[in-house]
Amino acid sequence: MFADKDISKFDNIETPFYYYDTDLLQQTLSTCAEAAAPYHFHIHYALKANFNAVLLEQIKTIGFGADCVSAGEVRRAVEVGFDNKKIVFAGVGKSDKEINEALDLDIFCFNVESIQELEVLNELAAAKGKIAQVAIRINPNVDAHTHHNITTGLDENKFGINSWDLPECADTLKESSNLKFIGIHFHIGSQITNLDVYKNLCVRVNEFCTWFEDKGFIVQVLNVGGGLGIDYYNPDHQIPDFKSYFKIFKEFLEIKPNQEVHFELGRALVGQSASLITRALYIKNGKKKNFVILDAGMTELMRPALYQAYHKIQNLSQISGPESQALIKYDIVGPICESTDCFGKEVEQPESFRGDIFAIRSAGAYGEVMASKYNLRDAIRSVYSNEI
């Protein structure tokens, strides 16, 4: 993403800011669309990864739908111009107000996560004289082998309907005259890099599809969620292997005629498209620790503090130095009054100086959208590669 000639363009821009490589985003979107096309798979972009309006315009243009987990995300998708009939609304805790707003917008489908939600949705739809299309989110008890805070498909997680509740779920569906069952939905976690996990998911999807068909339901949609990860350690290997990813579902799902397979991808589409650009405010050299104190902190990028997540950090100001230059271990930290405000410990960098520009890579997903105003920090800005 960064070459020597690129760095000077940041010199006169106030930091910190998110820098979006719109060309890379377009390449990633196109690669994903081309890999899905032979199988006629449907892609919904997960807005929770990044709802920056400029990115959403690009994603909408490629023809993807939108996966939303709040009325605010549904509203943003509609405002940007996503087709209402390509919008799905998930989330374990949809409020009545949110459901009513989505009903008014005539979205494609509600991914329902509890029997009580089915009852509430049926009641609210009836009050509006509408029929709401629903997919049942099932907890398949598949271990995604990812960080425990972002695993969503185990029995211990709050998401989805557990298998032992499905008979009651089926009865509720049959009694709900203002609901139309169209399919089943799954999402087992995030930042999944072992594709074999998805083979296990396919086996469970096939089993649950058969279960619903045996109960007399027509399963039109198999929504397998998302969760495909990116390589945070090698951010220049920027586009995930979408071909291998989609091929697994083609080979292991038992797709029947007239069935649609839907995906909800987020991080894999936008994760590598952005870096957090920040300046060194101070260098503190001690007997046991050296610190680079940046003007960006956990208020701008929360993932390291929240998940102990790794992001590659580059001192762009020293990137063209001699290959033989000595590397120094620094704790790379921010200015927030919290000890957890740290992007990396003992990170090897060229000797660094006040004013050096740093890039914290792979920040396109769950970066800007999780930024906060803690410490009354100024709102983070965005800069785009096609504008500078």
Coordinates of C-alpha atoms in Angstrom, one line a residue, residues 45-344:
Y45 CA -22.0 -6.6 2.8
A46 CA -21.9 -6.5 6.6
L47 CA -22.2 -2.8 7.5
K48 CA -21.0 -3.4 11.0
A49 CA -17.4 -3.8 9.6
N50 CA -17.4 -0.3 8.2
F51 CA -20.3 2.0 7.4
N52 CA -18.3 4.8 5.8
A53 CA -20.5 6.3 3.2
V54 CA -17.8 6.5 0.5
L55 CA -17.0 2.8 0.9
L56 CA -20.7 2.0 0.9
E57 CA -21.1 3.8 -2.5
Q58 CA -18.5 1.5 -4.0
I59 CA -19.9 -1.6 -2.5
K60 CA -23.4 -0.8 -3.6
T61 CA -22.2 -0.1 -7.1
I62 CA -20.7 -3.6 -7.4
G63 CA -24.3 -5.0 -6.8
F64 CA -24.0 -6.4 -3.3
G65 CA -26.8 -6.3 -0.8
A66 CA -26.5 -5.1 2.8
D67 CA -26.4 -7.1 6.1
C68 CA -27.5 -4.9 9.0
V69 CA -27.6 -5.3 12.7
S70 CA -29.4 -2.1 13.7
A71 CA -32.1 0.2 12.3
G72 CA -29.4 2.8 11.9
E73 CA -27.5 0.5 9.6
V74 CA -30.7 -0.3 7.7
R75 CA -31.3 3.4 7.4
R76 CA -27.8 4.1 6.2
A77 CA -28.0 1.3 3.6
V78 CA -31.2 2.7 2.2
E79 CA -29.9 6.3 2.2
V80 CA -26.8 5.2 0.2
G81 CA -29.0 3.5 -2.3
F82 CA -28.9 -0.2 -1.6
D83 CA -31.9 -2.1 -3.0
N84 CA -34.4 -2.6 -0.1
K85 CA -34.9 -6.1 -1.5
K86 CA -31.3 -7.0 -0.8
I87 CA -31.2 -5.8 2.8
V88 CA -31.2 -8.4 5.6
F89 CA -31.7 -7.4 9.3
A90 CA -29.9 -9.5 11.9
G91 CA -29.2 -9.0 15.6
V92 CA -30.1 -10.8 18.8
G93 CA -31.8 -7.7 20.4
K94 CA -33.9 -5.9 17.8
S95 CA -36.2 -3.3 19.5
D96 CA -39.8 -2.8 18.5
K97 CA -38.9 0.6 17.1
E98 CA -36.2 -1.0 14.9
I99 CA -38.4 -3.7 13.7
N100 CA -41.2 -1.3 12.8
E101 CA -38.7 0.9 10.9
A102 CA -37.4 -2.1 8.9
L103 CA -41.0 -3.2 8.2
D104 CA -41.8 0.2 6.8
L105 CA -38.8 0.0 4.5
D106 CA -40.0 -3.4 3.1
I107 CA -36.6 -5.1 3.5
F108 CA -35.8 -8.5 2.1
C109 CA -35.6 -10.5 5.3
F110 CA -35.4 -10.5 9.1
N111 CA -32.8 -13.0 10.4
V112 CA -34.7 -14.0 13.6
E113 CA -32.7 -15.2 16.7
S114 CA -35.3 -16.3 19.2
I115 CA -38.9 -17.7 19.4
Q116 CA -40.0 -14.6 21.3
E117 CA -38.7 -12.4 18.5
L118 CA -40.8 -14.4 16.1
E119 CA -43.9 -13.7 18.2
V120 CA -43.0 -10.0 18.5
L121 CA -42.3 -9.6 14.7
N122 CA -45.5 -11.4 13.8
E123 CA -47.5 -9.0 16.1
L124 CA -45.8 -5.9 14.8
A125 CA -46.2 -7.0 11.1
A126 CA -49.9 -7.7 11.7
A127 CA -50.5 -4.2 13.2
K128 CA -49.1 -2.8 9.9
G129 CA -51.0 -5.3 7.6
K130 CA -47.7 -6.6 6.3
I131 CA -46.1 -10.0 5.8
A132 CA -42.5 -10.2 7.0
Q133 CA -40.0 -12.6 5.4
V134 CA -37.9 -14.4 8.0
A135 CA -34.9 -16.7 8.1
I136 CA -34.3 -18.6 11.3
R137 CA -30.8 -18.0 12.7
I138 CA -29.7 -21.4 14.1
N139 CA -26.8 -21.9 16.5
P140 CA -25.1 -24.8 14.8
N141 CA -22.5 -25.4 17.7
V142 CA -19.6 -25.2 15.2
D143 CA -16.3 -24.0 16.7
A144 CA -14.8 -21.3 14.5
H145 CA -11.4 -21.6 16.2
T146 CA -11.1 -17.8 16.5
H147 CA -10.9 -15.3 19.4
H148 CA -13.4 -16.2 22.1
N149 CA -14.9 -12.7 22.0
I150 CA -15.9 -13.0 18.3
T151 CA -17.1 -16.6 18.3
T152 CA -20.8 -16.7 17.8
G153 CA -21.8 -20.3 16.8
L154 CA -21.4 -22.3 20.0
D155 CA -24.1 -23.4 22.5
E156 CA -22.6 -21.0 25.1
N157 CA -23.1 -18.0 22.8
K158 CA -26.1 -15.7 23.0
F159 CA -26.8 -15.8 19.2
G160 CA -29.4 -17.8 17.3
I161 CA -31.9 -20.5 18.2
N162 CA -30.5 -23.7 19.7
S163 CA -31.3 -27.0 18.1
W164 CA -33.4 -28.2 21.0
D165 CA -35.8 -25.2 20.5
L166 CA -36.4 -25.9 16.8
P167 CA -39.7 -27.9 17.3
E168 CA -41.2 -25.0 19.2
C169 CA -39.8 -22.6 16.6
A170 CA -41.5 -24.6 13.8
D171 CA -44.8 -24.5 15.7
T172 CA -44.6 -20.8 16.2
L173 CA -43.9 -20.2 12.5
K174 CA -46.9 -22.3 11.5
E175 CA -49.1 -20.2 13.8
S176 CA -47.8 -16.8 12.7
S177 CA -49.9 -15.7 9.8
N178 CA -47.9 -12.5 9.2
L179 CA -44.6 -14.2 8.8
K180 CA -43.3 -16.0 5.7
F181 CA -40.5 -18.4 6.4
I182 CA -37.9 -18.3 3.5
G183 CA -34.8 -20.0 4.9
I184 CA -32.2 -20.6 7.6
H185 CA -29.3 -18.4 8.7
F186 CA -26.0 -19.1 10.3
H187 CA -22.9 -17.1 11.4
I188 CA -20.3 -18.9 13.4
G189 CA -17.8 -16.1 14.1
S190 CA -15.4 -13.6 12.7
Q191 CA -11.7 -13.5 11.5
I192 CA -11.9 -17.2 10.5
T193 CA -8.7 -18.2 8.6
N194 CA -9.0 -22.0 8.7
L195 CA -11.4 -22.7 5.8
D196 CA -12.0 -26.3 7.0
V197 CA -14.2 -24.8 9.6
Y198 CA -16.7 -24.0 6.8
K199 CA -16.8 -27.6 5.8
N200 CA -18.1 -28.4 9.2
L201 CA -20.7 -25.6 8.9
C202 CA -21.9 -27.0 5.6
V203 CA -22.6 -30.4 7.2
R204 CA -24.7 -28.7 9.8
V205 CA -26.5 -26.5 7.3
N206 CA -27.5 -29.6 5.3
E207 CA -28.8 -31.3 8.4
F208 CA -30.9 -28.4 9.5
C209 CA -32.2 -27.8 5.9
T210 CA -33.4 -31.4 5.9
W211 CA -35.0 -31.0 9.3
F212 CA -37.1 -28.0 8.1
E213 CA -38.1 -29.8 4.9
D214 CA -39.2 -32.8 6.8
K215 CA -41.5 -30.5 8.8
G216 CA -43.1 -29.3 5.6
F217 CA -41.2 -26.0 5.1
I218 CA -39.8 -24.8 1.8
V219 CA -36.2 -23.7 2.4
Q220 CA -35.5 -21.1 -0.3
V221 CA -32.5 -19.4 1.3
L222 CA -29.4 -20.9 2.8
N223 CA -27.6 -17.9 4.5
V224 CA -24.2 -19.1 5.7
G225 CA -23.1 -15.7 7.2
G226 CA -19.6 -14.5 6.8
G227 CA -16.5 -14.4 9.1
L228 CA -13.8 -14.9 6.5
G229 CA -10.6 -13.4 7.9
I230 CA -7.7 -11.4 6.5
D231 CA -3.9 -11.7 7.1
Y232 CA -3.1 -9.0 9.7
Y233 CA 0.6 -10.1 9.7
N234 CA 1.1 -9.7 6.0
P235 CA -1.2 -6.8 5.0
D236 CA 0.4 -6.5 1.5
H237 CA -1.1 -9.9 0.7
Q238 CA -4.2 -7.9 0.5
I239 CA -7.1 -9.8 -1.2
P240 CA -8.5 -13.0 0.5
D241 CA -8.7 -16.2 -1.4
F242 CA -12.4 -15.9 -2.3
K243 CA -12.2 -18.7 -4.9
S244 CA -11.3 -21.3 -2.3
Y245 CA -13.8 -19.9 0.1
F246 CA -16.8 -20.1 -2.2
K247 CA -15.6 -23.4 -3.7
I248 CA -16.0 -25.1 -0.3
F249 CA -19.7 -24.1 -0.1
K250 CA -20.3 -25.3 -3.7
E251 CA -18.7 -28.6 -2.9
F252 CA -20.1 -29.3 0.6
L253 CA -23.5 -27.7 0.6
E254 CA -26.4 -29.8 -0.7
I255 CA -28.0 -27.0 -2.8
K256 CA -31.3 -28.0 -4.2
P257 CA -32.9 -26.5 -7.4
N258 CA -34.3 -23.0 -6.8
Q259 CA -32.4 -22.6 -3.6
E260 CA -30.3 -19.5 -3.1
V261 CA -27.0 -19.3 -1.1
H262 CA -26.4 -16.0 0.7
F263 CA -23.2 -14.7 2.3
E264 CA -22.6 -11.8 4.7
L265 CA -19.0 -10.7 4.3
G266 CA -17.5 -7.7 6.0
R267 CA -13.9 -7.7 7.1
A268 CA -12.8 -9.7 4.1
L269 CA -14.0 -7.0 1.8
V270 CA -12.8 -3.8 3.6
G271 CA -10.2 -4.9 6.2
Q272 CA -7.1 -4.3 4.1
S273 CA -8.4 -1.1 2.4
A274 CA -7.4 1.3 5.2
S275 CA -4.6 2.3 7.5
L276 CA -4.7 4.5 10.5
I277 CA -2.1 7.3 9.8
T278 CA -0.7 8.9 13.0
R279 CA 2.3 10.9 14.1
A280 CA 4.8 10.4 16.9
L281 CA 4.3 13.0 19.6
Y282 CA 7.1 12.0 21.8
I283 CA 9.8 9.3 22.1
K284 CA 10.6 8.1 25.6
N285 CA 13.8 6.1 26.1
G286 CA 14.2 4.2 29.3
K287 CA 16.5 1.6 30.9
K288 CA 13.9 -1.2 30.4
K289 CA 11.4 0.2 27.9
N290 CA 11.3 2.6 24.9
F291 CA 8.1 4.2 24.0
V292 CA 6.7 5.8 20.9
I293 CA 3.7 8.0 21.9
L294 CA 1.4 8.5 19.0
D295 CA -1.4 11.1 18.5
A296 CA -3.8 8.2 17.7
G297 CA -5.0 6.0 20.6
M298 CA -7.6 3.4 21.5
T299 CA -10.3 6.1 20.8
E300 CA -9.3 5.8 17.1
L301 CA -8.6 2.1 16.9
M302 CA -10.0 0.0 19.7
R303 CA -9.2 -3.5 18.5
P304 CA -5.8 -3.9 20.2
A305 CA -7.2 -2.8 23.6
L306 CA -10.5 -4.7 23.2
Y307 CA -9.2 -8.0 21.6
Q308 CA -5.4 -7.8 22.1
A309 CA -5.5 -7.7 18.3
Y310 CA -2.4 -7.5 16.2
H311 CA -1.9 -4.8 13.6
K312 CA 1.3 -4.4 11.7
I313 CA 2.9 -1.0 12.5
Q314 CA 5.2 0.8 10.1
N315 CA 7.2 4.0 10.6
L316 CA 6.7 5.5 7.1
S317 CA 9.1 8.3 7.7
Q318 CA 12.0 5.8 8.1
I319 CA 10.8 3.3 5.5
S320 CA 13.5 4.2 3.0
G321 CA 16.4 3.9 5.4
P322 CA 19.4 1.6 4.8
E323 CA 18.6 -2.1 5.1
S324 CA 21.4 -2.4 7.6
Q325 CA 20.0 0.1 10.1
A326 CA 19.5 -1.2 13.6
L327 CA 16.1 -1.9 14.8
I328 CA 14.9 -0.7 18.3
K329 CA 12.1 -2.3 20.3
Y330 CA 9.4 0.1 21.2
D331 CA 6.1 -0.1 23.0
I332 CA 3.8 1.8 20.5
V333 CA 1.2 3.6 22.6
G334 CA -1.4 6.3 22.4
P335 CA -2.2 9.4 24.4
I336 CA -5.3 8.1 26.3
C337 CA -5.3 8.0 30.1
E338 CA -5.5 4.2 30.1
S339 CA -2.8 1.6 30.4
T340 CA -4.6 -0.5 27.8
D341 CA -4.0 2.3 25.2
C342 CA -1.3 0.3 23.5
F343 CA -1.0 -0.8 19.8
G344 CA 1.9 -3.1 20.3

